[in-house]
Coordinates of N, CA and C in Angstrom, one line a residue:
L1 N 98.8 18.3 206.3 CA 98.4 16.6 205.9 C 99.1 15.6 207.2
G2 N 100.1 16.4 207.4 CA 100.7 15.5 208.1 C 100.1 16.2 209.8
A3 N 100.1 17.6 210.1 CA 99.7 17.4 211.2 C 98.0 17.3 211.3
I4 N 97.7 16.5 210.9 CA 96.1 16.0 210.3 C 96.8 14.8 211.0
L5 N 98.2 14.2 210.4 CA 97.9 12.6 210.7 C 98.2 12.6 212.0
T6 N 99.0 13.2 212.5 CA 99.8 13.4 213.7 C 99.1 13.6 215.1
K7 N 97.9 14.4 214.9 CA 96.9 14.3 215.6 C 95.9 13.2 216.2
N8 N 95.7 12.6 214.6 CA 95.4 11.4 215.4 C 96.0 10.0 215.5
K9 N 97.1 10.9 215.2 CA 98.4 9.6 216.1 C 97.7 8.5 215.0
A10 N 97.8 8.3 213.8 CA 98.3 7.6 212.8 C 99.0 7.3 211.8
N11 N 99.9 6.3 211.3 CA 101.0 5.5 211.1 C 101.4 6.8 209.8
V12 N 102.5 7.9 210.2 CA 103.0 8.7 209.7 C 104.4 8.0 208.4
Q13 N 104.7 7.2 208.7 CA 105.3 6.4 208.0 C 105.2 6.8 206.4
W14 N 104.4 6.2 205.8 CA 103.9 6.5 205.0 C 104.1 7.7 204.2
F15 N 103.7 8.5 205.1 CA 103.7 10.1 204.7 C 105.4 10.6 204.3
Q16 N 106.3 10.4 205.8 CA 106.6 10.6 205.6 C 108.2 10.4 204.4
L17 N 107.6 8.9 204.0 CA 108.8 8.3 202.8 C 107.7 9.0 201.2
V18 N 106.0 8.9 201.3 CA 106.4 9.9 200.8 C 106.7 11.8 200.3
L19 N 107.0 12.1 201.3 CA 107.5 13.7 201.0 C 108.9 13.8 201.0
A20 N 109.7 12.4 201.6 CA 111.4 12.4 201.7 C 111.4 12.0 200.5
N21 N 110.9 11.1 199.2 CA 111.5 10.2 198.5 C 110.3 10.8 197.3
V22 N 109.4 11.7 197.0 CA 108.8 12.7 196.0 C 108.2 14.0 196.2
I23 N 107.7 14.1 197.4 CA 107.4 15.9 197.2 C 108.4 16.5 197.2
L24 N 109.8 15.9 198.0 CA 111.3 17.3 198.3 C 111.7 16.6 197.0
P25 N 112.2 16.0 196.4 CA 113.1 16.0 195.3 C 111.9 16.7 194.6
T26 N 111.0 17.0 194.1 CA 110.2 17.2 192.9 C 110.0 18.7 193.0
F27 N 110.0 19.1 194.1 CA 110.3 20.7 194.5 C 111.5 20.6 194.3
F28 N 112.4 20.2 194.5 CA 114.2 20.3 194.2 C 114.2 21.1 192.7
F29 N 113.7 19.8 192.4 CA 113.7 19.7 190.3 C 113.2 21.0 190.2
C30 N 111.9 21.1 190.0 CA 111.3 22.2 189.8 C 112.0 23.3 190.6
M31 N 112.6 23.4 191.5 CA 113.1 25.1 192.0 C 114.6 25.9 190.5
V32 N 115.0 23.5 190.3 CA 116.2 24.3 189.1 C 115.9 24.9 188.0
G33 N 114.9 24.2 187.8 CA 114.2 24.4 186.3 C 113.8 26.1 186.9
V34 N 113.3 26.4 187.9 CA 112.8 27.8 187.4 C 113.5 29.0 187.2
I35 N 114.9 28.5 188.0 CA 116.4 29.2 188.2 C 116.9 28.6 187.1
L36 N 117.0 28.5 185.8 CA 117.6 28.0 184.8 C 116.8 28.7 183.9
S37 N 115.1 28.8 183.8 CA 114.3 28.9 182.2 C 114.8 30.7 182.8
T38 N 114.3 31.4 184.4 CA 115.4 32.5 184.7 C 116.1 33.3 183.6
C39 N 117.5 32.3 184.1 CA 119.1 32.7 182.7 C 118.3 32.7 181.8
I40 N 117.8 31.7 181.1 CA 117.7 31.6 180.1 C 116.8 32.8 179.3
I41 N 115.6 32.5 180.1 CA 115.2 34.1 179.3 C 115.7 35.2 179.7
S42 N 116.3 35.9 180.5 CA 116.8 37.2 180.7 C 118.0 37.3 179.7
S43 N 119.0 36.1 179.7 CA 119.9 36.1 178.5 C 119.1 36.7 177.0
A44 N 118.1 35.5 176.6 CA 118.0 35.5 175.5 C 117.0 36.9 175.1
A45 N 117.1 37.7 176.9 CA 116.2 39.1 176.5 C 117.2 40.1 176.7
V46 N 118.2 40.0 176.4 CA 119.5 41.2 177.1 C 120.1 40.7 175.1
I47 N 120.1 39.8 174.5 CA 120.2 39.6 173.2 C 119.3 40.3 172.2
N48 N 118.1 39.9 172.5 CA 117.5 39.8 171.3 C 117.2 42.1 171.7
A49 N 117.6 42.6 172.5 CA 117.4 43.8 173.1 C 118.1 44.7 172.1
D50 N 119.2 43.4 171.5 CA 120.6 44.1 170.6 C 120.3 43.4 168.9
F51 N 119.3 42.9 168.7 CA 119.4 42.1 167.6 C 117.6 42.6 167.3
C52 N 116.9 43.4 167.9 CA 115.4 44.1 167.7 C 115.6 45.4 167.6
A53 N 116.5 45.5 167.2 CA 117.1 47.6 166.9 C 116.1 47.4 165.6
A54 N 116.3 49.2 165.6 CA 115.7 49.6 164.1 C 116.1 49.5 163.0
S55 N 115.6 50.1 162.1 CA 115.9 48.9 160.0 C 117.1 50.5 160.3
E56 N 116.7 51.3 160.6 CA 118.6 52.9 160.1 C 119.0 52.8 161.3
P57 N 119.9 53.3 162.0 CA 120.6 52.5 161.9 C 120.1 51.2 162.8
E58 N 120.9 50.1 162.3 CA 120.5 49.0 163.2 C 121.4 48.7 164.4
S59 N 120.9 49.4 165.7 CA 121.4 49.6 166.6 C 119.9 50.3 167.3
P60 N 121.1 50.2 169.2 CA 119.5 50.6 170.2 C 119.4 52.2 169.6
I61 N 120.7 52.8 169.2 CA 120.0 54.1 169.4 C 119.0 54.3 167.9
G62 N 119.5 53.3 167.0 CA 118.2 53.8 166.0 C 116.8 53.0 166.1
T63 N 116.8 52.1 167.0 CA 115.5 51.7 167.9 C 114.7 53.4 168.1
L64 N 116.3 53.8 169.4 CA 115.2 55.1 170.1 C 115.6 55.9 169.4
R65 N 115.6 56.3 168.3 CA 115.3 57.3 167.2 C 113.8 57.5 166.6
E66 N 114.0 56.3 165.8 CA 112.7 55.7 165.7 C 111.6 56.2 166.5
F67 N 111.6 55.3 167.6 CA 110.5 55.6 169.0 C 110.2 56.7 168.9
S68 N 111.2 57.6 169.0 CA 110.9 58.9 169.8 C 110.4 60.0 168.4
A69 N 110.6 59.0 166.9 CA 110.0 59.5 166.4 C 108.4 59.9 165.9
L70 N 108.4 58.4 166.4 CA 106.8 58.2 166.0 C 106.1 58.3 167.3
Q71 N 106.5 58.8 168.2 CA 106.1 59.2 169.7 C 105.8 60.4 170.0
G72 N 106.6 61.6 168.3 CA 106.1 63.0 168.1 C 107.3 63.7 168.2
Y73 N 107.8 62.8 169.2 CA 108.7 64.4 169.7 C 109.7 64.7 168.6
D74 N 110.2 66.2 168.6 CA 111.1 67.0 167.4 C 112.0 66.6 168.0
A75 N 113.2 65.8 166.8 CA 114.4 65.9 166.9 C 115.7 66.6 166.8
D76 N 114.6 67.8 167.0 CA 115.6 69.4 167.4 C 115.3 69.4 168.6
T77 N 114.7 69.0 169.3 CA 114.7 69.4 170.6 C 115.8 68.8 171.6
L78 N 115.9 69.9 172.4 CA 116.7 70.1 173.9 C 117.0 68.1 174.2
L79 N 116.2 68.0 174.8 CA 115.6 67.3 175.6 C 116.2 65.6 174.6
V80 N 115.6 65.3 173.5 CA 115.8 64.4 172.6 C 117.7 64.1 171.8
R81 N 118.5 65.4 171.3 CA 119.8 65.5 171.1 C 120.7 65.2 172.2
S82 N 120.0 65.8 173.5 CA 120.9 65.2 174.5 C 121.3 63.0 174.8
I83 N 119.7 63.0 174.7 CA 119.1 61.3 174.9 C 120.0 60.9 173.7
Y84 N 120.3 61.3 172.9 CA 120.9 60.4 171.3 C 122.6 60.7 171.9
Y85 N 123.0 62.0 172.5 CA 124.1 62.1 172.1 C 124.4 61.3 173.7
Y86 N 123.8 61.1 174.7 CA 124.6 60.4 175.5 C 124.2 59.2 175.3
A87 N 123.6 58.6 174.4 CA 122.8 57.1 174.4 C 123.7 56.6 173.3
E88 N 124.5 57.0 172.2 CA 125.3 56.8 171.3 C 126.6 56.3 172.0
G89 N 126.6 56.6 173.6 CA 128.0 56.3 173.7 C 129.3 56.8 174.0
S90 N 129.4 57.4 172.9 CA 130.7 58.2 172.3 C 131.3 59.2 172.9
C91 N 130.0 60.3 173.1 CA 129.9 62.1 173.9 C 131.2 62.7 172.3
E92 N 131.0 61.8 171.3 CA 132.3 62.5 170.3 C 130.8 63.5 169.5
G93 N 131.3 64.5 169.0 CA 130.8 65.6 168.1 C 130.1 66.7 169.4
T94 N 128.8 67.7 168.4 CA 128.9 68.6 169.3 C 128.0 68.4 170.2
S95 N 128.4 68.4 171.9 CA 127.4 68.4 172.9 C 126.2 69.2 173.1
P96 N 124.9 68.8 173.1 CA 124.4 69.9 172.4 C 123.7 70.7 174.3
F97 N 124.8 70.8 174.9 CA 124.5 71.6 175.9 C 125.6 72.4 175.9
S98 N 125.9 72.7 174.6 CA 127.5 73.4 174.2 C 126.8 75.6 174.1
F99 N 125.6 75.5 174.0 CA 125.0 77.1 174.1 C 125.3 77.4 175.9
V100 N 125.5 76.4 176.7 CA 125.1 77.0 178.0 C 126.9 77.6 177.6
E101 N 127.8 77.5 177.5 CA 129.7 78.5 177.1 C 128.7 79.6 176.6
D102 N 128.4 79.7 175.2 CA 127.6 81.3 175.1 C 127.1 82.4 175.8
I103 N 125.7 81.2 177.3 CA 125.2 81.9 177.2 C 126.0 82.6 178.6
S104 N 126.8 81.4 179.0 CA 127.9 81.7 180.1 C 128.6 83.1 180.2
V105 N 128.9 83.8 178.8 CA 129.3 84.3 178.3 C 128.9 86.0 178.4
E106 N 127.8 85.5 177.8 CA 127.0 86.7 178.0 C 126.4 87.1 178.9
V107 N 126.2 85.9 180.0 CA 126.2 87.0 181.4 C 126.9 87.7 182.0
A108 N 128.1 87.0 182.0 CA 129.6 87.5 182.8 C 129.2 89.4 182.2
D109 N 129.1 88.7 180.9 CA 128.9 90.2 179.7 C 128.5 91.4 180.8
A110 N 126.6 90.8 180.9 CA 126.3 91.9 181.5 C 126.0 92.0 182.7
I111 N 127.1 91.7 183.6 CA 127.1 91.8 184.8 C 127.9 92.7 185.0
Q112 N 129.1 92.5 183.9 CA 130.3 93.8 184.0 C 129.6 95.1 183.6
K113 N 128.5 95.0 182.7 CA 128.1 96.3 182.4 C 127.2 97.1 183.3
I114 N 126.7 95.9 184.2 CA 125.7 96.5 185.1 C 126.7 96.9 186.3
N115 N 127.5 96.6 186.5 CA 128.3 96.8 188.0 C 129.3 98.4 187.6
F116 N 129.5 98.3 185.7 CA 130.0 99.5 185.5 C 129.4 100.2 185.8
A117 N 127.7 100.2 185.4 CA 126.8 101.8 185.4 C 127.1 102.0 186.5
L118 N 126.7 100.6 187.5 CA 126.4 101.0 189.2 C 127.3 101.5 189.5
E119 N 129.1 101.9 189.1 CA 129.9 102.1 189.7 C 129.9 104.0 189.6
G120 N 129.3 103.7 188.2 CA 129.5 105.5 187.7 C 127.9 106.5 188.6
L121 N 127.7 105.4 189.6 CA 126.3 106.2 190.0 C 126.6 106.5 191.6
T122 N 127.0 108.2 191.5 CA 127.3 108.4 192.9 C 125.5 109.4 193.0
D123 N 125.9 109.9 194.7 CA 124.4 110.2 194.9 C 124.2 111.6 194.2
E124 N 125.0 112.1 193.5 CA 124.9 113.4 192.7 C 124.1 113.0 191.8
K125 N 124.3 111.5 191.0 CA 124.4 111.6 189.5 C 122.9 111.4 189.8
I126 N 122.4 110.2 190.9 CA 121.8 109.6 191.1 C 120.2 110.4 191.4
D127 N 120.5 111.6 191.6 CA 119.2 113.2 191.8 C 119.5 113.3 190.1
S128 N 120.7 113.4 189.9 CA 120.3 114.0 188.4 C 120.3 112.9 187.2
V129 N 119.9 112.2 187.6 CA 119.2 110.7 186.6 C 117.5 111.3 187.2
G130 N 117.1 111.3 187.8 CA 116.2 111.0 188.6 C 115.1 112.7 188.2
D131 N 116.0 113.5 188.3 CA 115.6 114.9 187.5 C 114.8 114.6 186.9
Q132 N 116.2 113.9 185.4 CA 116.2 113.8 183.9 C 114.6 113.1 184.1
C133 N 114.7 112.2 184.8 CA 113.2 110.9 184.5 C 112.2 111.4 185.1
G134 N 112.1 112.5 185.9 CA 110.9 113.2 187.0 C 110.4 111.9 187.9
A135 N 111.1 111.0 187.8 CA 110.8 110.1 189.1 C 112.3 109.6 190.0
D136 N 112.2 109.1 191.3 CA 112.9 108.8 191.9 C 113.9 107.6 191.3
A137 N 115.8 108.1 191.4 CA 115.9 106.8 190.9 C 116.6 105.7 191.8
V138 N 116.8 106.0 193.0 CA 117.7 105.1 193.2 C 116.7 103.7 193.3
P139 N 115.2 103.6 193.4 CA 114.9 102.6 192.9 C 115.4 101.6 191.9
I140 N 115.7 102.2 190.8 CA 116.1 101.9 189.8 C 117.9 100.5 189.8
A141 N 118.1 102.2 190.7 CA 119.4 101.8 190.8 C 119.5 100.1 191.5
R142 N 118.4 100.3 192.8 CA 118.7 99.2 193.4 C 118.4 98.0 193.1
A143 N 117.0 97.9 192.0 CA 117.2 97.1 190.7 C 118.3 96.5 190.0
Y144 N 118.9 97.3 189.7 CA 119.6 97.0 188.8 C 120.9 96.1 189.9
S145 N 120.7 97.0 191.0 CA 121.9 95.5 192.5 C 120.6 94.8 192.5
E146 N 120.3 94.0 192.3 CA 119.3 93.1 192.6 C 119.3 92.4 191.2
A147 N 119.6 93.4 190.4 CA 119.3 92.5 188.8 C 121.3 91.0 188.4
V148 N 122.3 92.4 189.4 CA 123.7 91.9 189.4 C 123.8 90.6 190.4
L149 N 122.4 90.8 191.0 CA 122.6 89.5 192.2 C 122.2 88.4 191.6
G150 N 121.2 88.5 191.0 CA 120.4 87.8 190.3 C 121.0 86.9 188.6
L151 N 122.2 87.4 187.7 CA 123.2 87.0 187.0 C 124.2 86.1 187.6
E152 N 125.0 86.7 188.8 CA 125.7 86.1 189.5 C 125.0 84.9 189.8
S153 N 124.1 85.3 190.8 CA 123.1 83.4 190.7 C 123.2 82.8 190.3
I154 N 122.9 83.2 188.5 CA 122.8 82.5 187.4 C 124.1 82.2 186.6
S155 N 125.2 83.2 187.3 CA 126.4 82.6 185.9 C 127.1 81.6 187.3
K156 N 126.9 81.7 188.7 CA 127.2 80.9 189.4 C 126.5 79.1 188.8
D157 N 125.1 78.9 188.4 CA 124.6 77.8 188.2 C 124.6 77.2 186.6
L158 N 125.8 78.3 185.8 CA 125.8 78.1 184.8 C 127.2 77.2 185.0
Q159 N 128.6 77.8 185.5 CA 129.9 76.8 185.9 C 129.2 75.4 186.4
E160 N 128.6 75.6 187.4 CA 128.6 74.4 188.0 C 127.9 73.1 187.1

């Protein structure tokens, strides 16, 4: 509107007066209102998140338990147990990943047993195993070696 008035060389003093005394203050108060409303609504949403908890127990973890049950997730799965474990915030009790330590011990034991078997295989013994099995035993020994490499990689990943 101001550009049209200026182009037509009209008197723009009344427009500048309305703009400075009505439009600009109205815009300012609207912006302040939006900012205050945003603060109030976001604060209410955070407060409401704690009050809208599930019935048993009345906490966000209770809401999470009810939600996962309604969605059909089994509470005994690793994913759900780990979410509960970390969502409770205390990280107390038995970690859902404690089985990793057991697997790590079993993998290390398997590596030792395979290495022991490979150390005992000399060229003469490989030939005798091949004769007894009726096949070449070198691919079997190679497969054992590859299995050790795979198990060592798994063991390294489990330790991280």
